[in-house]
């Protein structure tokens, strides 16, 4: 049986690299993104690749894409939530609230929507600091953050990575 992966933001940057990795491992990969990125022919040459246009914040569209994937392959094995936007680079007190909402919608709610529609029981959260939950540790090393994700949100598996370029691990040694 073919293993399948859905990669959000899979047409550029880290998402594109993730798609290539899954294809090289023999997965059938569906990339969900708001634009093609111009790599479809290259990726199809590597393996079973499909591009689906959509927005991770559009729950109905996400559900349609996942249903199509499951109809075609019988299952969805892996979801890689890579879609994300940076927003405006301004001091927080000067930040445009509409921009903040857009960043949260894509980066947080998009992940929640995709995982919920996929029926995920595990979550990968990347590059986060949750100082409101635990100001003494980066999320990957924080017991309260893990408890929140496991006990309160009921994820069976939790993988959290911190941005090592920000020296998150070194700060708490």
PDB file of C-alpha atoms in Angstrom:
ATOM      1  CA  UNK A   1       0.000   0.000   0.000  1.00  0.00           C
ATOM      2  CA  UNK A   2       1.321   3.431  -0.944  1.00  0.00           C
ATOM      3  CA  UNK A   3       2.100   5.775   1.947  1.00  0.00           C
ATOM      4  CA  UNK A   4       0.584   9.229   1.503  1.00  0.00           C
ATOM      5  CA  UNK A   5       1.479  12.705   2.717  1.00  0.00           C
ATOM      6  CA  UNK A   6      -0.282  16.045   2.629  1.00  0.00           C
ATOM      7  CA  UNK A   7       2.129  18.983   2.774  1.00  0.00           C
ATOM      8  CA  UNK A   8       0.711  22.458   3.326  1.00  0.00           C
ATOM      9  CA  UNK A   9       2.837  25.230   1.881  1.00  0.00           C
ATOM     10  CA  UNK A  10       4.469  22.556  -0.248  1.00  0.00           C
ATOM     11  CA  UNK A  11       5.381  24.632  -3.298  1.00  0.00           C
ATOM     12  CA  UNK A  12       8.294  26.706  -1.995  1.00  0.00           C
ATOM     13  CA  UNK A  13      10.974  26.874   0.662  1.00  0.00           C
ATOM     14  CA  UNK A  14      10.807  24.356   3.507  1.00  0.00           C
ATOM     15  CA  UNK A  15       7.508  22.990   2.181  1.00  0.00           C
ATOM     16  CA  UNK A  16       9.033  22.237  -1.219  1.00  0.00           C
ATOM     17  CA  UNK A  17      12.006  20.516   0.439  1.00  0.00           C
ATOM     18  CA  UNK A  18       9.547  18.485   2.539  1.00  0.00           C
ATOM     19  CA  UNK A  19       7.641  17.400  -0.579  1.00  0.00           C
ATOM     20  CA  UNK A  20      10.900  16.300  -2.247  1.00  0.00           C
ATOM     21  CA  UNK A  21      11.922  14.322   0.842  1.00  0.00           C
ATOM     22  CA  UNK A  22       8.591  12.471   0.960  1.00  0.00           C
ATOM     23  CA  UNK A  23       8.721  11.768  -2.788  1.00  0.00           C
ATOM     24  CA  UNK A  24      12.264  10.417  -2.445  1.00  0.00           C
ATOM     25  CA  UNK A  25      10.979   8.129   0.325  1.00  0.00           C
ATOM     26  CA  UNK A  26       8.293   6.741  -2.006  1.00  0.00           C
ATOM     27  CA  UNK A  27       5.264   8.603  -0.656  1.00  0.00           C
ATOM     28  CA  UNK A  28       2.412   9.828  -2.827  1.00  0.00           C
ATOM     29  CA  UNK A  29       2.412  13.536  -1.992  1.00  0.00           C
ATOM     30  CA  UNK A  30      -0.313  16.126  -2.248  1.00  0.00           C
ATOM     31  CA  UNK A  31       0.800  19.739  -1.824  1.00  0.00           C
ATOM     32  CA  UNK A  32      -1.805  22.239  -0.646  1.00  0.00           C
ATOM     33  CA  UNK A  33      -0.971  25.858  -1.343  1.00  0.00           C
ATOM     34  CA  UNK A  34      -2.555  29.030  -2.685  1.00  0.00           C
ATOM     35  CA  UNK A  35      -0.307  28.917  -5.786  1.00  0.00           C
ATOM     36  CA  UNK A  36       1.490  26.265  -7.823  1.00  0.00           C
ATOM     37  CA  UNK A  37       5.042  27.552  -7.473  1.00  0.00           C
ATOM     38  CA  UNK A  38       6.096  26.281 -10.912  1.00  0.00           C
ATOM     39  CA  UNK A  39       7.618  22.966  -9.741  1.00  0.00           C
ATOM     40  CA  UNK A  40       4.875  20.518 -10.735  1.00  0.00           C
ATOM     41  CA  UNK A  41       6.715  18.881 -13.654  1.00  0.00           C
ATOM     42  CA  UNK A  42       9.924  18.557 -11.630  1.00  0.00           C
ATOM     43  CA  UNK A  43       8.073  17.018  -8.682  1.00  0.00           C
ATOM     44  CA  UNK A  44       6.014  14.643 -10.829  1.00  0.00           C
ATOM     45  CA  UNK A  45       9.293  13.380 -12.300  1.00  0.00           C
ATOM     46  CA  UNK A  46      10.344  12.423  -8.747  1.00  0.00           C
ATOM     47  CA  UNK A  47       7.189  10.449  -7.992  1.00  0.00           C
ATOM     48  CA  UNK A  48       3.456  10.517  -7.369  1.00  0.00           C
ATOM     49  CA  UNK A  49       2.875  14.252  -6.852  1.00  0.00           C
ATOM     50  CA  UNK A  50      -0.344  16.264  -6.953  1.00  0.00           C
ATOM     51  CA  UNK A  51      -0.822  19.987  -6.456  1.00  0.00           C
ATOM     52  CA  UNK A  52      -4.093  21.230  -4.975  1.00  0.00           C
ATOM     53  CA  UNK A  53      -4.848  24.925  -4.890  1.00  0.00           C
ATOM     54  CA  UNK A  54      -6.370  26.088  -1.639  1.00  0.00           C
ATOM     55  CA  UNK A  55      -6.058  28.101   1.529  1.00  0.00           C
ATOM     56  CA  UNK A  56      -5.353  26.336   4.827  1.00  0.00           C
ATOM     57  CA  UNK A  57      -7.840  28.661   6.531  1.00  0.00           C
ATOM     58  CA  UNK A  58     -10.694  27.467   4.277  1.00  0.00           C
ATOM     59  CA  UNK A  59     -12.025  24.465   6.213  1.00  0.00           C
ATOM     60  CA  UNK A  60     -14.396  23.385   3.427  1.00  0.00           C
ATOM     61  CA  UNK A  61     -11.637  23.382   0.798  1.00  0.00           C
ATOM     62  CA  UNK A  62      -9.233  21.553   3.123  1.00  0.00           C
ATOM     63  CA  UNK A  63     -11.893  18.912   3.777  1.00  0.00           C
ATOM     64  CA  UNK A  64     -12.476  18.502   0.000  1.00  0.00           C
ATOM     65  CA  UNK A  65      -8.753  18.032  -0.679  1.00  0.00           C
ATOM     66  CA  UNK A  66      -8.354  15.477   2.100  1.00  0.00           C
ATOM     67  CA  UNK A  67     -11.457  13.582   0.898  1.00  0.00           C
ATOM     68  CA  UNK A  68     -10.046  13.476  -2.653  1.00  0.00           C
ATOM     69  CA  UNK A  69      -6.709  12.181  -1.365  1.00  0.00           C
ATOM     70  CA  UNK A  70      -8.373   9.481   0.748  1.00  0.00           C
ATOM     71  CA  UNK A  71     -10.695   8.505  -2.133  1.00  0.00           C
ATOM     72  CA  UNK A  72      -7.687   8.054  -4.393  1.00  0.00           C
ATOM     73  CA  UNK A  73      -5.313   6.250  -1.998  1.00  0.00           C
ATOM     74  CA  UNK A  74      -7.514   4.853   0.750  1.00  0.00           C
ATOM     75  CA  UNK A  75      -5.766   6.709   3.560  1.00  0.00           C
ATOM     76  CA  UNK A  76      -3.784   9.750   4.618  1.00  0.00           C
ATOM     77  CA  UNK A  77      -0.659   8.736   6.528  1.00  0.00           C
ATOM     78  CA  UNK A  78       1.195  11.980   7.211  1.00  0.00           C
ATOM     79  CA  UNK A  79       0.306  15.656   7.425  1.00  0.00           C
ATOM     80  CA  UNK A  80       3.160  18.150   7.330  1.00  0.00           C
ATOM     81  CA  UNK A  81       1.951  21.633   8.249  1.00  0.00           C
ATOM     82  CA  UNK A  82       4.526  23.891   6.639  1.00  0.00           C
ATOM     83  CA  UNK A  83       2.312  26.712   5.349  1.00  0.00           C
ATOM     84  CA  UNK A  84       3.088  29.966   7.073  1.00  0.00           C
ATOM     85  CA  UNK A  85       3.423  33.683   6.565  1.00  0.00           C
ATOM     86  CA  UNK A  86       5.680  36.222   8.234  1.00  0.00           C
ATOM     87  CA  UNK A  87       3.512  39.288   8.258  1.00  0.00           C
ATOM     88  CA  UNK A  88       4.828  42.802   8.650  1.00  0.00           C
ATOM     89  CA  UNK A  89       8.090  43.355  10.478  1.00  0.00           C
ATOM     90  CA  UNK A  90       7.182  46.175  12.815  1.00  0.00           C
ATOM     91  CA  UNK A  91       7.426  46.599  16.577  1.00  0.00           C
ATOM     92  CA  UNK A  92       4.495  44.836  18.208  1.00  0.00           C
ATOM     93  CA  UNK A  93       2.963  48.017  19.612  1.00  0.00           C
ATOM     94  CA  UNK A  94       2.899  49.475  16.078  1.00  0.00           C
ATOM     95  CA  UNK A  95       1.678  46.312  14.354  1.00  0.00           C
ATOM     96  CA  UNK A  96      -1.471  46.387  12.265  1.00  0.00           C
ATOM     97  CA  UNK A  97      -4.102  44.211  13.965  1.00  0.00           C
ATOM     98  CA  UNK A  98      -5.467  42.957  10.639  1.00  0.00           C
ATOM     99  CA  UNK A  99      -1.974  41.719   9.782  1.00  0.00           C
ATOM    100  CA  UNK A 100      -1.646  39.998  13.157  1.00  0.00           C
ATOM    101  CA  UNK A 101      -5.002  38.280  12.592  1.00  0.00           C
ATOM    102  CA  UNK A 102      -3.890  37.078   9.143  1.00  0.00           C
ATOM    103  CA  UNK A 103      -0.641  35.641  10.536  1.00  0.00           C
ATOM    104  CA  UNK A 104      -2.524  33.844  13.329  1.00  0.00           C
ATOM    105  CA  UNK A 105      -5.188  32.607  10.900  1.00  0.00           C
ATOM    106  CA  UNK A 106      -2.639  31.027   8.557  1.00  0.00           C
ATOM    107  CA  UNK A 107       0.069  29.925  10.990  1.00  0.00           C
ATOM    108  CA  UNK A 108      -2.098  28.733  13.881  1.00  0.00           C
ATOM    109  CA  UNK A 109      -5.667  28.221  12.701  1.00  0.00           C
ATOM    110  CA  UNK A 110      -4.532  26.780   9.363  1.00  0.00           C
ATOM    111  CA  UNK A 111      -2.609  24.073  11.203  1.00  0.00           C
ATOM    112  CA  UNK A 112      -5.560  23.351  13.490  1.00  0.00           C
ATOM    113  CA  UNK A 113      -8.020  23.209  10.572  1.00  0.00           C
ATOM    114  CA  UNK A 114      -5.851  20.876   8.483  1.00  0.00           C
ATOM    115  CA  UNK A 115      -5.096  18.553  11.404  1.00  0.00           C
ATOM    116  CA  UNK A 116      -8.718  18.445  12.518  1.00  0.00           C
ATOM    117  CA  UNK A 117     -10.021  17.696   9.016  1.00  0.00           C
ATOM    118  CA  UNK A 118      -7.312  15.044   8.613  1.00  0.00           C
ATOM    119  CA  UNK A 119      -8.321  13.388  11.880  1.00  0.00           C
ATOM    120  CA  UNK A 120      -4.804  13.807  13.236  1.00  0.00           C
ATOM    121  CA  UNK A 121      -4.069  12.519  16.697  1.00  0.00           C
ATOM    122  CA  UNK A 122      -0.531  13.891  16.663  1.00  0.00           C
ATOM    123  CA  UNK A 123       0.786  17.378  16.159  1.00  0.00           C
ATOM    124  CA  UNK A 124       4.099  18.889  15.108  1.00  0.00           C
ATOM    125  CA  UNK A 125       4.542  22.438  16.278  1.00  0.00           C
ATOM    126  CA  UNK A 126       7.595  24.254  15.038  1.00  0.00           C
ATOM    127  CA  UNK A 127       9.471  27.406  15.974  1.00  0.00           C
ATOM    128  CA  UNK A 128       7.341  28.504  18.859  1.00  0.00           C
ATOM    129  CA  UNK A 129       7.833  30.158  22.176  1.00  0.00           C
ATOM    130  CA  UNK A 130       4.853  29.940  24.444  1.00  0.00           C
ATOM    131  CA  UNK A 131       5.857  32.350  27.197  1.00  0.00           C
ATOM    132  CA  UNK A 132       2.236  32.715  28.283  1.00  0.00           C
ATOM    133  CA  UNK A 133       2.296  29.032  29.264  1.00  0.00           C
ATOM    134  CA  UNK A 134       5.914  28.722  30.423  1.00  0.00           C
ATOM    135  CA  UNK A 135       8.276  31.677  30.496  1.00  0.00           C
ATOM    136  CA  UNK A 136      11.217  29.553  31.693  1.00  0.00           C
ATOM    137  CA  UNK A 137      11.667  27.196  28.751  1.00  0.00           C
ATOM    138  CA  UNK A 138      11.222  26.933  24.999  1.00  0.00           C
ATOM    139  CA  UNK A 139       8.152  24.965  24.006  1.00  0.00           C
ATOM    140  CA  UNK A 140      10.072  21.782  23.139  1.00  0.00           C
ATOM    141  CA  UNK A 141      11.368  21.503  26.717  1.00  0.00           C
ATOM    142  CA  UNK A 142       8.337  22.824  28.552  1.00  0.00           C
ATOM    143  CA  UNK A 143       6.302  20.361  30.594  1.00  0.00           C
ATOM    144  CA  UNK A 144       3.291  22.748  30.777  1.00  0.00           C
ATOM    145  CA  UNK A 145       3.254  23.141  26.972  1.00  0.00           C
ATOM    146  CA  UNK A 146       3.352  19.359  26.477  1.00  0.00           C
ATOM    147  CA  UNK A 147       0.589  18.914  29.069  1.00  0.00           C
ATOM    148  CA  UNK A 148      -1.538  21.519  27.300  1.00  0.00           C
ATOM    149  CA  UNK A 149      -1.186  19.740  23.963  1.00  0.00           C
ATOM    150  CA  UNK A 150      -1.634  16.216  25.342  1.00  0.00           C
ATOM    151  CA  UNK A 151      -4.054  16.539  28.263  1.00  0.00           C
ATOM    152  CA  UNK A 152      -6.150  19.534  27.240  1.00  0.00           C
ATOM    153  CA  UNK A 153      -6.143  19.193  23.455  1.00  0.00           C
ATOM    154  CA  UNK A 154      -5.876  15.357  23.490  1.00  0.00           C
ATOM    155  CA  UNK A 155      -3.072  14.899  20.972  1.00  0.00           C
ATOM    156  CA  UNK A 156      -1.540  11.417  21.383  1.00  0.00           C
ATOM    157  CA  UNK A 157       1.764  12.422  19.838  1.00  0.00           C
ATOM    158  CA  UNK A 158       3.476  15.768  20.248  1.00  0.00           C
ATOM    159  CA  UNK A 159       6.654  16.842  18.504  1.00  0.00           C
ATOM    160  CA  UNK A 160       7.810  20.372  19.126  1.00  0.00           C
ATOM    161  CA  UNK A 161      10.910  21.881  17.584  1.00  0.00           C
ATOM    162  CA  UNK A 162      12.466  25.197  18.463  1.00  0.00           C
ATOM    163  CA  UNK A 163      14.373  27.499  16.182  1.00  0.00           C
ATOM    164  CA  UNK A 164      17.952  26.677  17.091  1.00  0.00           C
ATOM    165  CA  UNK A 165      19.119  29.848  15.363  1.00  0.00           C
ATOM    166  CA  UNK A 166      17.363  31.664  18.194  1.00  0.00           C
ATOM    167  CA  UNK A 167      19.476  29.710  20.697  1.00  0.00           C
ATOM    168  CA  UNK A 168      16.359  28.438  22.449  1.00  0.00           C
ATOM    169  CA  UNK A 169      18.045  25.320  23.799  1.00  0.00           C
ATOM    170  CA  UNK A 170      21.198  27.122  24.921  1.00  0.00           C
ATOM    171  CA  UNK A 171      19.290  29.746  26.907  1.00  0.00           C
ATOM    172  CA  UNK A 172      18.079  27.295  29.512  1.00  0.00           C
ATOM    173  CA  UNK A 173      21.271  25.311  30.117  1.00  0.00           C
TER     174      UNK A 173
END
